Short mmCIF file of C-alpha atoms in Angstrom, two decimals:
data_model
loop_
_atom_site.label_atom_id
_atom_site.label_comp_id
_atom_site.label_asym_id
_atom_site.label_seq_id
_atom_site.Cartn_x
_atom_site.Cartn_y
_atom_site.Cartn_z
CA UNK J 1 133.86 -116.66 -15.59
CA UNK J 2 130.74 -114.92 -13.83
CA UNK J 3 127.54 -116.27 -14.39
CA UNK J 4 125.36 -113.30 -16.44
CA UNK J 5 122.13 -114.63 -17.94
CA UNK J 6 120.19 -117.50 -19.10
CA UNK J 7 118.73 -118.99 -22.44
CA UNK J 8 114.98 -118.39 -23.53
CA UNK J 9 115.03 -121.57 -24.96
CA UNK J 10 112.57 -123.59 -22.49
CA UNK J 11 109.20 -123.11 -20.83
CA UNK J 12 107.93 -122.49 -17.28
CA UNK J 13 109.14 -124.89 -14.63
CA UNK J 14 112.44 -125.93 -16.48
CA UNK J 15 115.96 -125.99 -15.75
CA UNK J 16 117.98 -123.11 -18.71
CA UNK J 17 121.39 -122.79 -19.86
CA UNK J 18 123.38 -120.90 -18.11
CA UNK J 19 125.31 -117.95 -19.63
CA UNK J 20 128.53 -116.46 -18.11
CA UNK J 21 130.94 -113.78 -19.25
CA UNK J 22 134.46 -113.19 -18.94
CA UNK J 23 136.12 -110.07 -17.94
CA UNK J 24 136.04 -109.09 -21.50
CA UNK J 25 132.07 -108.97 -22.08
CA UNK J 26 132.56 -112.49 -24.18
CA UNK J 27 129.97 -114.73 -23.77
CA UNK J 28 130.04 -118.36 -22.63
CA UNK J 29 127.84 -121.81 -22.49
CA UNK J 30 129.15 -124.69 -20.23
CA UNK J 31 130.10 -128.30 -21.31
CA UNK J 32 129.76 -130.41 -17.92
CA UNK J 33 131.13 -134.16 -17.39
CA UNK J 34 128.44 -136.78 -15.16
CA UNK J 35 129.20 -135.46 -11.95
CA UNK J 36 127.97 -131.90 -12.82
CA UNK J 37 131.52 -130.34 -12.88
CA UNK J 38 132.31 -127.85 -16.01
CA UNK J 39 134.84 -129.61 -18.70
CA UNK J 40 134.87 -126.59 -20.66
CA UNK J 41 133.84 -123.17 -21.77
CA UNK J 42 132.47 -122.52 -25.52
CA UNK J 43 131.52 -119.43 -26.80
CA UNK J 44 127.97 -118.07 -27.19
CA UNK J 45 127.16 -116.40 -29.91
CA UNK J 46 123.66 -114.47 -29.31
CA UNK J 47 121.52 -111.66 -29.45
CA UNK J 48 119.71 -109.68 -26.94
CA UNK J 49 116.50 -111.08 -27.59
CA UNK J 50 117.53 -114.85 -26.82
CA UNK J 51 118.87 -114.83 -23.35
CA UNK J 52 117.85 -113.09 -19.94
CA UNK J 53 120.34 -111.57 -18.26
CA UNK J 54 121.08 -111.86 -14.52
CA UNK J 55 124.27 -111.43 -12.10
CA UNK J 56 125.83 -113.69 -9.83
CA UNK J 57 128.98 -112.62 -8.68
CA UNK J 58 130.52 -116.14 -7.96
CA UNK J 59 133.90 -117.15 -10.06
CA UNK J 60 133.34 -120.46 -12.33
CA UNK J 61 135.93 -122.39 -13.68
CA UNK J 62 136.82 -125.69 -15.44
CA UNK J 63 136.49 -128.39 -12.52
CA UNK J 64 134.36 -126.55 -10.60
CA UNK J 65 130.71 -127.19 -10.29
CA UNK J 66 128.38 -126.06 -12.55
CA UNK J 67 126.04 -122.98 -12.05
CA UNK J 68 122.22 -123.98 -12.34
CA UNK J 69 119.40 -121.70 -12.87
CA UNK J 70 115.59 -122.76 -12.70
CA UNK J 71 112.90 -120.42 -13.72
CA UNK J 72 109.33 -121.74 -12.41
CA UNK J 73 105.80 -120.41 -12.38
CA UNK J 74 104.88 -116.82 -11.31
CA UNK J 75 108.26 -115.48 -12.23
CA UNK J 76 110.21 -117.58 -9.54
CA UNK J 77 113.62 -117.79 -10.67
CA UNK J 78 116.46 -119.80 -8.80
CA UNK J 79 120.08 -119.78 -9.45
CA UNK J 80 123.28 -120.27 -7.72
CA UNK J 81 126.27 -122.74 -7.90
CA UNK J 82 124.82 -125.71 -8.35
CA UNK J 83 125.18 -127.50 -5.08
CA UNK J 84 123.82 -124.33 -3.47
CA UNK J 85 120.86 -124.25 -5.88
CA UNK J 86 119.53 -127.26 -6.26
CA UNK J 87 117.86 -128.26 -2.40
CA UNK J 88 116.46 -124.86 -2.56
CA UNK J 89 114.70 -125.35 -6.28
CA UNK J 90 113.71 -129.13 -4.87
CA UNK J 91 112.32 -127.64 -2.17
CA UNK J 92 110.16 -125.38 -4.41
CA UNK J 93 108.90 -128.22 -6.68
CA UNK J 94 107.85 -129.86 -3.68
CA UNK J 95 105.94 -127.39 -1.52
CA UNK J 96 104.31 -126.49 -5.12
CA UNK J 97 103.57 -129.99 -6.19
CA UNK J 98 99.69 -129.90 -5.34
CA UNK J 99 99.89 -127.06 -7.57
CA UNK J 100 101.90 -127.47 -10.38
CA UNK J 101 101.98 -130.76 -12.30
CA UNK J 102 105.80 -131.03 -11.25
CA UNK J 103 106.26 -134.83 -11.15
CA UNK J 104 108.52 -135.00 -14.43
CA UNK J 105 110.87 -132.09 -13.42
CA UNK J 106 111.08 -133.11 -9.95
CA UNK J 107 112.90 -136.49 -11.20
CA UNK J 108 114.81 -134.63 -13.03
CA UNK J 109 116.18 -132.13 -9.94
CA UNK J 110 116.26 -135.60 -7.84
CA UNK J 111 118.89 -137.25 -10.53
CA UNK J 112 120.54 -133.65 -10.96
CA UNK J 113 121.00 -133.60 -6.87
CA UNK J 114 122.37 -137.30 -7.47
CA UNK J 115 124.97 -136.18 -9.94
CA UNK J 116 126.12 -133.11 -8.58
CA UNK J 117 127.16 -134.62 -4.93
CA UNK J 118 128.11 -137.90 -6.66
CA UNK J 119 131.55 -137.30 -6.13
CA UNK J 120 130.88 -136.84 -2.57
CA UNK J 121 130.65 -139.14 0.50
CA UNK J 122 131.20 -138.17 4.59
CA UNK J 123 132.84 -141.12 7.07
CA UNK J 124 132.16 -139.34 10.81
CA UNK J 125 133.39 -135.40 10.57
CA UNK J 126 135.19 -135.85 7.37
CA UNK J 127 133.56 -134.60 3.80
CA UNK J 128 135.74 -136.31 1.43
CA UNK J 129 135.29 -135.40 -2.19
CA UNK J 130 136.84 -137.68 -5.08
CA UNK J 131 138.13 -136.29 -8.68
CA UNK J 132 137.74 -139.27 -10.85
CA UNK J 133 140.13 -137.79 -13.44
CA UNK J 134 142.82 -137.95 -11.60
CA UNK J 135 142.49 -140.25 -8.70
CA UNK J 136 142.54 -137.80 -5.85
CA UNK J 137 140.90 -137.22 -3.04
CA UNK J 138 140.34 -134.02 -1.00
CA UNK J 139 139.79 -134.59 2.81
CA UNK J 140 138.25 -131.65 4.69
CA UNK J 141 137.28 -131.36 7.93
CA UNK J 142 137.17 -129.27 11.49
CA UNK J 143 137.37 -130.74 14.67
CA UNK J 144 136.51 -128.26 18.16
CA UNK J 145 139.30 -127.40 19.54
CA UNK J 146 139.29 -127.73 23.20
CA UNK J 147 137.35 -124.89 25.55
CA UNK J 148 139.21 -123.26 28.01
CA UNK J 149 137.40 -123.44 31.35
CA UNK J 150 136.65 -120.51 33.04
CA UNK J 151 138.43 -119.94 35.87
CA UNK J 152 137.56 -119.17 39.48
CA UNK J 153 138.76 -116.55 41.80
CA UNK J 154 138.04 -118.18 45.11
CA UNK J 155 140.83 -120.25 45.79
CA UNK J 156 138.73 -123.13 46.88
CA UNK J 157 137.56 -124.06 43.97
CA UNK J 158 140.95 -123.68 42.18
CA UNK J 159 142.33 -127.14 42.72
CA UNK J 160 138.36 -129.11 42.16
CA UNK J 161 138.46 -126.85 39.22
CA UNK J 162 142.08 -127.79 37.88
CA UNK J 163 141.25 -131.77 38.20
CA UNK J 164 138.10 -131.46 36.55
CA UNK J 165 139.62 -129.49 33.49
CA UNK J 166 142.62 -131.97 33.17
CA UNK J 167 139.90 -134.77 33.30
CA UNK J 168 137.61 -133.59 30.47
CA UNK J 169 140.90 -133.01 28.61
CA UNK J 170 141.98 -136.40 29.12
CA UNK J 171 138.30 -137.45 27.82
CA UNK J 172 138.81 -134.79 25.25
CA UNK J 173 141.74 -136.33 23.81
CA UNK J 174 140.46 -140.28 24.35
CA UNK J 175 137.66 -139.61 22.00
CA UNK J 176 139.65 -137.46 19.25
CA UNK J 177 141.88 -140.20 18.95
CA UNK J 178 138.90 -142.77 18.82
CA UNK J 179 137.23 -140.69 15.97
CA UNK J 180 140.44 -140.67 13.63
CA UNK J 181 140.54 -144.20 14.60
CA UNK J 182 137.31 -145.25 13.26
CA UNK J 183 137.99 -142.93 10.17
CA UNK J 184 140.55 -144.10 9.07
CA UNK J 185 139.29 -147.68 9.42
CA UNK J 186 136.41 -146.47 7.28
CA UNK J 187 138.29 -145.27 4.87
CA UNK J 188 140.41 -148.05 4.65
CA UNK J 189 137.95 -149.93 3.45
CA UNK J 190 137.12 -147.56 0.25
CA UNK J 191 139.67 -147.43 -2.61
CA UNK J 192 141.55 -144.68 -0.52
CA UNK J 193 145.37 -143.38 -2.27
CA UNK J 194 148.13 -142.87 0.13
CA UNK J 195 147.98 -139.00 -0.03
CA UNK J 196 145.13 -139.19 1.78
CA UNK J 197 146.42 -141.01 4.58
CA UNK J 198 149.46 -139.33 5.09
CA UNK J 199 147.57 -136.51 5.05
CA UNK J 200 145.17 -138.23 7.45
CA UNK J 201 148.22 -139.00 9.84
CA UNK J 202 149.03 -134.97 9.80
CA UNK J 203 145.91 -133.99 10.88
CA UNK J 204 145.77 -136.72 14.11
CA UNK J 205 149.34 -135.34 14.50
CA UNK J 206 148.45 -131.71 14.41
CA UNK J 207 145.17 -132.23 16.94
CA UNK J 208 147.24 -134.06 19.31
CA UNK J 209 149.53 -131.32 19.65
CA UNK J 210 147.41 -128.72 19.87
CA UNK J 211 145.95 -130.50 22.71
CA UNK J 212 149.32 -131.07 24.47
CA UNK J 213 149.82 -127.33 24.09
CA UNK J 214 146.61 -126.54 25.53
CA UNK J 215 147.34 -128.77 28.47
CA UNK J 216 150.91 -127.44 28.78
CA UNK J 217 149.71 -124.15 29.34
CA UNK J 218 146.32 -124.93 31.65
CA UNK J 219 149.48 -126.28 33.77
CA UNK J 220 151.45 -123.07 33.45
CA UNK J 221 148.39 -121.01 34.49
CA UNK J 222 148.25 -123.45 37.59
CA UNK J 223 151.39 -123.16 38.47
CA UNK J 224 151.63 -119.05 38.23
CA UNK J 225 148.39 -119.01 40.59
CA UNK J 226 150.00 -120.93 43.10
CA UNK J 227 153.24 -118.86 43.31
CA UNK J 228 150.67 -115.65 43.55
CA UNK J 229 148.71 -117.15 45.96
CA UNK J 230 151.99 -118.12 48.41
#
């Protein structure tokens, strides 16, 4: 589903219906559950002269968040998925507040906001996002990996440079382990299914290694620079 229009059914400074289309021209409305996420599609049956139509190229589907759209004064119109929409329209309601008598509809985008990342919650690096329907969890996250120094010419500074790169990667290592440490002691302490720590245990596995390769070749490197320089 692509989201194609919106209903005429509200004033100025309201949030509309969205209206989205399959790849057959059929129109759609949206059913969504508490947490902002569509439950289902029904069909829309309309005319011309009851919608306004727009394009937004984004793919919808059931269990993914809504779409929002916001038409407010002086043709502004906002619209977007909806955690992508909904700072920007808050944003608007307040910079136009001493404006617009927006009090009642900026409640309503604050509670809207609440819903839609309701599901959410971050422990250190880690955005982990819970489906209540099914009891899982999905853990995402990207650590740095570690930059490779650059390296001198002048053999003097080979060796000071060598021991200083093998000590930040010692560091380097120290406080990756210490930060899925004190995740996962975090999230032990939330109702937290054991996919997600296994899962959790791959990824401390996987940076470890990369950072044993990393330091496995910085030692290769050191040792092939030696042999050229003898």
């Amino acid at each position: 589903m692509k989201l194609i229009g919106y209903s005429k059914d509200k004033k100025e400074n309201s949030f509309r219906e969205p209206i989205y289309a399959d790849g057959k021209g059929v129109l759609y409305r949206h059913q969504v559950d508490n947490r902002h996420n569509i439950t289902a599609f029904k069909t829309y049956d309309s005319t011309n002269s009851d919608y306004s139509k727009l394009y937004l190229s984004k793919k919808f589907s059931v269990g993914s968040k809504a779409a929002i759209v916001f038409v407010g004064k002086e043709n502004y119109l906002h619209y977007d998925a909806a955690p992508n929409a909904i700072e920007e329209i808050i944003h608007y309601l307040n910079d136009h507040s001493t404006l617009y008598n927006v009090n009642g509809i900026l409640d309503q985008a604050m509670l809207l906001k609440n819903r839609i990342f309701s599901d959410h919650f971050v422990v250190d690096n880690f955005v982990v996002k819970m489906s209540p329907d099914d009891d899982q969890i999905v853990l995402s996250f990207d650590f740095p990996s570690p930059k490779k120094e650059n390296l001198s010419e002048n053999e003097d500074d080979v060796p000071k440079k060598e021991a200083i790169s093998t000590q930040k990667e010692t560091v380097n290592k120290k406080e990756k382990e210490a930060i899925f440490s004190n995740a996962i002691k975090q999230l032990n302490s939330v109702d937290m299914n054991f996919e997600l720590k296994l899962k959790l245990r791959a990824e401390e596995r996987r940076s470890k290694l990369k950072t044993f390769n990393y330091q496995f070749k910085l030692n290769q490197n050191a040792s092939r620079r030696k042999k050229n320089m003898e």
